[in-house]
Coordinates of C-alpha atoms and ligand atoms in Angstrom, one line a residue:
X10 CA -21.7 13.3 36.7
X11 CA -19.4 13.5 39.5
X12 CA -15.8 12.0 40.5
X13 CA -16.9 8.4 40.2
X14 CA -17.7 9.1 36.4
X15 CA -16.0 6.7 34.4
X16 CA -14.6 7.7 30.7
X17 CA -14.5 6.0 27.4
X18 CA -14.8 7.8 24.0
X19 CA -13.5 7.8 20.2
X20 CA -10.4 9.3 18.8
X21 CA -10.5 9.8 14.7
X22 CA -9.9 12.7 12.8
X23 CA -12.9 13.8 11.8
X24 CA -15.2 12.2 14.5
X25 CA -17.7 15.5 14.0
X26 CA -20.5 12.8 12.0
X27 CA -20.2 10.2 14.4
X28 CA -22.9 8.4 16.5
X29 CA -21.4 6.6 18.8
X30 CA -21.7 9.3 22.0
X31 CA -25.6 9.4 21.1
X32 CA -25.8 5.2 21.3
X33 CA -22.8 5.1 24.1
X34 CA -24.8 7.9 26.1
X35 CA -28.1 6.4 25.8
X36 CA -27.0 2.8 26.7
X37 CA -25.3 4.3 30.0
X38 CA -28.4 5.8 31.5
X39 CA -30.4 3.1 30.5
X40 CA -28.0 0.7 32.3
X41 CA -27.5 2.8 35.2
X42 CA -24.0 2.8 34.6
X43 CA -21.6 5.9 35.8
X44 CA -19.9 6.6 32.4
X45 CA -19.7 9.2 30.0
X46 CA -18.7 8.7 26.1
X47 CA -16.6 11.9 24.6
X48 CA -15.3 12.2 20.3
X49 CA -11.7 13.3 20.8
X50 CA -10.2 14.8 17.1
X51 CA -7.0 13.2 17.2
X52 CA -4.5 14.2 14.7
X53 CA -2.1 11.7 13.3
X54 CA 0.9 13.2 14.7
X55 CA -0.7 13.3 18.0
X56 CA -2.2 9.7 18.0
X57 CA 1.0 8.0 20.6
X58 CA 0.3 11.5 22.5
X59 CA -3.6 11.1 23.1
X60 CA -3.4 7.1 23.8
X61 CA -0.7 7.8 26.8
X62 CA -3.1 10.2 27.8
X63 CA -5.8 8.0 28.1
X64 CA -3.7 5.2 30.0
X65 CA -3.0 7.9 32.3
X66 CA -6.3 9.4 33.0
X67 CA -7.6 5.8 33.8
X68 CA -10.2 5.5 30.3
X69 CA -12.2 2.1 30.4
X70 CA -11.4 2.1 27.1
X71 CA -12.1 3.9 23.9
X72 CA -13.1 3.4 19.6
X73 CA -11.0 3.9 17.7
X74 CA -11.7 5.5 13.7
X75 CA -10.4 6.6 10.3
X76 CA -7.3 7.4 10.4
X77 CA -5.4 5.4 13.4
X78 CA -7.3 2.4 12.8
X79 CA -3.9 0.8 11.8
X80 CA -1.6 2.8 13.3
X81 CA -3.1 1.9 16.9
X82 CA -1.8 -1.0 17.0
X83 CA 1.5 0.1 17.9
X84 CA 0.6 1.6 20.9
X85 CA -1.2 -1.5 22.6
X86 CA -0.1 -3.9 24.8
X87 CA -1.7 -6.6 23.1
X88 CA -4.1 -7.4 20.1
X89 CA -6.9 -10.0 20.0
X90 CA -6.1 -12.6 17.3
X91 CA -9.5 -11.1 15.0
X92 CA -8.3 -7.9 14.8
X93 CA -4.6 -8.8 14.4
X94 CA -5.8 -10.5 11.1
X95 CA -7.8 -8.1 10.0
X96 CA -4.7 -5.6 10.6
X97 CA -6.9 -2.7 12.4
X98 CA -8.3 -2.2 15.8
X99 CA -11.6 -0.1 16.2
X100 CA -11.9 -1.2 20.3
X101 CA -9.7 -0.7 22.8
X102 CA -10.2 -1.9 26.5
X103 CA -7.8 -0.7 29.5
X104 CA -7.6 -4.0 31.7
X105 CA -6.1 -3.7 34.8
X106 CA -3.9 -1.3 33.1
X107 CA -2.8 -3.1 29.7
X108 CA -4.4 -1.9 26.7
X109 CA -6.1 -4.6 24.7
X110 CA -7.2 -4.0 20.9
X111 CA -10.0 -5.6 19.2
X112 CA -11.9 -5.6 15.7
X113 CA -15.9 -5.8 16.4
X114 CA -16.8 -4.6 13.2
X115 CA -16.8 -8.3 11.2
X116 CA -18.5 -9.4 14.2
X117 CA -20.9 -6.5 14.1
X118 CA -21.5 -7.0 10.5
X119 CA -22.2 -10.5 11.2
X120 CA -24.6 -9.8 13.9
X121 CA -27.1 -7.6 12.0
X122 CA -26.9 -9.8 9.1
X123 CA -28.1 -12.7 10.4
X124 CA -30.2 -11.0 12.7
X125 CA -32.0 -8.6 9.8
X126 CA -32.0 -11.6 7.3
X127 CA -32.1 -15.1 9.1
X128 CA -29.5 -16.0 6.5
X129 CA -27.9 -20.1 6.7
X130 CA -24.6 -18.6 6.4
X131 CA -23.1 -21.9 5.8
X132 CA -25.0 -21.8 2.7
X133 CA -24.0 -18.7 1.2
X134 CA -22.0 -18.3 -2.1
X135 CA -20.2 -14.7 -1.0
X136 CA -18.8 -12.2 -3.6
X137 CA -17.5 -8.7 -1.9
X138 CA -16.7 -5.9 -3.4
X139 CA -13.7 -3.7 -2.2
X140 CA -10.5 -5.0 -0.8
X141 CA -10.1 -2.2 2.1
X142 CA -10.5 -1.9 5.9
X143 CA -14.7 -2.5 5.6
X144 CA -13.6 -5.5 3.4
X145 CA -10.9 -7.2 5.3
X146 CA -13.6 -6.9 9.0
X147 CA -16.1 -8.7 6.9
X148 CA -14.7 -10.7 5.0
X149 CA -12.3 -12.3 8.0
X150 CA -15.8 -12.4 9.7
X151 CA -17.4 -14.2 7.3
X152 CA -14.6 -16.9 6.7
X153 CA -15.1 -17.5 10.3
X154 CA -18.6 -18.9 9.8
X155 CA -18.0 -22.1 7.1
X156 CA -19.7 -20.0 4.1
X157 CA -19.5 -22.1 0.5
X158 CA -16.8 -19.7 -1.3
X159 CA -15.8 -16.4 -0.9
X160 CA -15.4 -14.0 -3.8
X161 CA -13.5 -10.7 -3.7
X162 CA -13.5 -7.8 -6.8
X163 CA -11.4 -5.0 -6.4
X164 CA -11.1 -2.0 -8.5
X165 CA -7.0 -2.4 -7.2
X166 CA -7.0 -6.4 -8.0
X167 CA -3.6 -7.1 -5.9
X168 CA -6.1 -5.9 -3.2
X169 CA -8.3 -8.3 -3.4
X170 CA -5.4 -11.1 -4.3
X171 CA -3.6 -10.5 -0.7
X172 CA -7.1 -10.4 1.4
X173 CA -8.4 -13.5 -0.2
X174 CA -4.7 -15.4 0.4
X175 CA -5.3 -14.4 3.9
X176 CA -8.4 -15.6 4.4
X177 CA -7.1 -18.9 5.3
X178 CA -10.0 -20.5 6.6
X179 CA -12.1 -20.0 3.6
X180 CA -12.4 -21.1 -0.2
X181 CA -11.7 -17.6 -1.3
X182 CA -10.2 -16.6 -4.3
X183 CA -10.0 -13.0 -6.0
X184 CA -11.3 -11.9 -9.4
X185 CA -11.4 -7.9 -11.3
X186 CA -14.1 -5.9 -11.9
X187 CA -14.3 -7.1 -15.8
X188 CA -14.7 -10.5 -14.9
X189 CA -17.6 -9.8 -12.4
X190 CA -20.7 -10.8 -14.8
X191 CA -19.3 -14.4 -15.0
X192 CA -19.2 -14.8 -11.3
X193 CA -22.5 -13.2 -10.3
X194 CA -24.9 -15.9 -11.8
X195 CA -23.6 -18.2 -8.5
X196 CA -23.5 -15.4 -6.0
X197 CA -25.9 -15.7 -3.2
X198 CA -24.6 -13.1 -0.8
X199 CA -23.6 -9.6 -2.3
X200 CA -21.4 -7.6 0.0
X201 CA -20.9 -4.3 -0.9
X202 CA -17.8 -2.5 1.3
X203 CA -16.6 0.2 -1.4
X204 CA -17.2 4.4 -0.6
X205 CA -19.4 4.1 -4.0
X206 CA -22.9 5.5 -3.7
X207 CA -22.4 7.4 0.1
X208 CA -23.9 10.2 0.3
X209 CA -23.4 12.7 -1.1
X210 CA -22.4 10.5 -4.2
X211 CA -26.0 8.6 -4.0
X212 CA -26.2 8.2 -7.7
X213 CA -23.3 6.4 -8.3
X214 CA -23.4 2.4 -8.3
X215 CA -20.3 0.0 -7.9
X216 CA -21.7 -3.0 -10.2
X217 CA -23.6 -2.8 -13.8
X218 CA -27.4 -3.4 -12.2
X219 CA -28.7 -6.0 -15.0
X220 CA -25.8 -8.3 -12.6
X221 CA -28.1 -8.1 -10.0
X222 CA -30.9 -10.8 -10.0
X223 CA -33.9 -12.3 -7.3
X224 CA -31.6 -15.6 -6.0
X225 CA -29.1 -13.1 -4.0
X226 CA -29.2 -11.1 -1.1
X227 CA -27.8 -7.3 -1.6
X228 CA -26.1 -6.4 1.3
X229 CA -24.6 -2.6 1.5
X230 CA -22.0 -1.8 4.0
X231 CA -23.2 2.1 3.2
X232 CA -25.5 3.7 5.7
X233 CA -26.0 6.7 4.6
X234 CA -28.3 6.9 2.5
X235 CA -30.0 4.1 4.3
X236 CA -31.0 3.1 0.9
X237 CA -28.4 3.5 -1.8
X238 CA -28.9 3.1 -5.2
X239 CA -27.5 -0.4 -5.4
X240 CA -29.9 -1.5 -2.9
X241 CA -32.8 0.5 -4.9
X242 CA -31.7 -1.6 -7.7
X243 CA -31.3 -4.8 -6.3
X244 CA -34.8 -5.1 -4.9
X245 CA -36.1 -3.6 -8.3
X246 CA -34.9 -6.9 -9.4
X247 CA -36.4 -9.4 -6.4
X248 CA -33.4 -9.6 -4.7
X249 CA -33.6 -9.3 -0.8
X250 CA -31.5 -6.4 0.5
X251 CA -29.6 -5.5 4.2
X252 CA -28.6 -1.6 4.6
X253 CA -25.2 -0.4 6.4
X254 CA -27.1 0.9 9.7
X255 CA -26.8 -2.2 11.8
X256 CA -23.3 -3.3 11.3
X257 CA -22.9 0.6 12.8
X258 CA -25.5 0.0 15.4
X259 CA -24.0 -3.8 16.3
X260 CA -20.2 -3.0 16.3
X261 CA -21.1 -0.4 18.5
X262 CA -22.8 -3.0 20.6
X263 CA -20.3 -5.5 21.1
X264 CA -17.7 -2.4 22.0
X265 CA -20.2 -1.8 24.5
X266 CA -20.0 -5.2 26.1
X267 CA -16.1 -5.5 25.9
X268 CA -16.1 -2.3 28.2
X269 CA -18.8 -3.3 30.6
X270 CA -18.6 -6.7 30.6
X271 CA -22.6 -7.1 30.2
X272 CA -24.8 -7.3 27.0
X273 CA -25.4 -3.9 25.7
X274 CA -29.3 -2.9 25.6
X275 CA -29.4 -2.6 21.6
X276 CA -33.1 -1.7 21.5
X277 CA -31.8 1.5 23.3
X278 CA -29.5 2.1 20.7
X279 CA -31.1 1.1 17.8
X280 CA -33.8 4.4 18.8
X281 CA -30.8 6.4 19.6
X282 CA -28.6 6.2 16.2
X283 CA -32.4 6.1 14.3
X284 CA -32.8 9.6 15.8
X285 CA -29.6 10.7 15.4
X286 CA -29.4 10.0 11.6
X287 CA -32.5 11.5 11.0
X288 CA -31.4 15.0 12.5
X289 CA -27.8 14.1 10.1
X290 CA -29.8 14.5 6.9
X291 CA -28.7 12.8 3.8
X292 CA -31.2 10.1 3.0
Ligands
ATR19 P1 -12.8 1.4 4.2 O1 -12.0 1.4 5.4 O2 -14.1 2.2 4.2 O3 -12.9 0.1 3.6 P2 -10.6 1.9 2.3 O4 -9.7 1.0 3.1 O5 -10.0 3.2 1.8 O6 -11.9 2.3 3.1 O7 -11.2 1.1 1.0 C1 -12.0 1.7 0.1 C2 -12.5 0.6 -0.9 O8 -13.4 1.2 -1.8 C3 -11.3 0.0 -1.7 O9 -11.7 -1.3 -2.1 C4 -11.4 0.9 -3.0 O10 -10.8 0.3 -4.1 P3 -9.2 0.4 -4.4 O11 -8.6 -0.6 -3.5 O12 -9.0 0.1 -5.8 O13 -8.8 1.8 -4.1 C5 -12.8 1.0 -3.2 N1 -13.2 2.2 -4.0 C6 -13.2 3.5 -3.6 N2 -13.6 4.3 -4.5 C7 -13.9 3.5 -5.6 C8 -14.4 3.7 -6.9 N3 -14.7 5.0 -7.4 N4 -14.6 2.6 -7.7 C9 -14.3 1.4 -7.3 N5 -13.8 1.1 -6.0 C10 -13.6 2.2 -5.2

């Protein structure tokens, strides 16, 4: 490092179980680029503070996580058109000193799905479950690509009402949890966006199993455990599954290439985050 070292990082509140500086860090020196990636705790209060901060201290850019999401918005010059749908902003890039928001996650998502699964997408019959931040990425993502139908269960069904009357470009429609086993004889595509099953809840399961059957692919948002119960389920039944891991590994990615302006070298960190989960623990 010396005074050339450029600076981009993540501000949450806690950022402590993050990966990102091990996949940022690794992608740098393996691209021979002069940058350093930092986890900032940000408090809420402090969140207009920190972001002034960064304009002034010249920051490429920065992620943004749990909590200010949402409430970066406000504090942008500017917010691609994904991520103003969606509602929340987990990229930021300083441009010739303007600060631009985007979403990658949907686009992540999207990325290792097709990439770990070779899914037609334009096939799929889609039922998520959730109605939150996870949900909205995904689910805007997903509306993007021409899929059949898109199907959203909430435990909070008003939830799942407004996100599927956004999805505008979709045939999307909302249903509650107690109406689930007449919808998930059609499903093809599973997407699982809830907190239900993380660690260290991994015995708890956000859909009766006997729904799950060998036509659909499972698809859990959850990476840690890399395998959650629903997953462990689901191909107990013949259905294909795709684990949380890349969406992490491919959001990251695509943050990368908004900063840099070249593609990110996700070989490099794939190994990184694989490493830096297995010292985390957890499954
Ligand atoms: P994230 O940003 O990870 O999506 P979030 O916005 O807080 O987090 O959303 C959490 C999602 O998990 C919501 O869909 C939530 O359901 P509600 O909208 O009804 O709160 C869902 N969720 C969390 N705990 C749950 C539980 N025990 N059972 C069912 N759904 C749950």
């Amino acid at each position: 490092m010396n005074a050339g070292t450029g600076v981009v990082g993540l501000i949450g509140h806690p950022v402590g179980h993050s990966k990102s500086p091990e996949m940022m860090n690794r992608a740098f020196r393996a691209c021979g680029l002069p940058f350093v990636y930092l986890a900032f705790d940000v408090s809420p209060s402090e969140l207009g503070t920190a972001v002034r901060g960064m304009r002034a201290l010249g920051f490429r850019g920065w992620n943004v996580t749990i909590p200010h999401k949402v409430a970066v918005l406000e504090h942008l010059d500017e917010v691609e058109e994904t991520a103003r749908e969606i509602g929340a902003v987990n990229t930021v890039v300083a441009q010739e000193g303007r600060l631009i928001g985007y979403n990658t996650d949907g686009e992540g998502y999207l990325r290792s799905l097709v990439d770990e699964t070779g899914l037609e997408l334009s096939e799929q019959r889609v039922l998520i479950l959730g109605a939150g931040g996870a949900a909205r990425a995904v689910a805007h993502a997903l509306a993007t690509t021409g899929v059949e139908s898109i199907t959203i269960a909430n435990r909070t069904r008003e939830k799942a009402e407004r996100l599927a009357a956004s999805l505008r470009k979709a045939d999307a429609r909302a249903v509650s949890l107690s109406e689930l086993e007449r919808v998930v004889g059609e499903t093809t595509l599973l997407v699982q966006t809830t907190s239900v099953g993380m660690y260290p809840e991994t015995e708890a399961i956000p859909i009766d199993p006997s729904f799950l059957h060998e036509r659909m692919i499972v698809s859990d948002l959850i990476y840690r455990p890399r395998k959650t119960l629903l997953l462990r389920e689901a191909e107990a039944r013949g259905a294909r599954i795709h684990g949380g891991l890349g969406m992490l590994l491919h959001q990251a990615a695509l943050a990368f290439e908004h900063w840099m302006g070249k593609p990110a070298p996700v070989d490099v960190m794939r190994e990184a985050l694989e490493e830096a989960m297995k010292s985390a623990g957890g499954g």
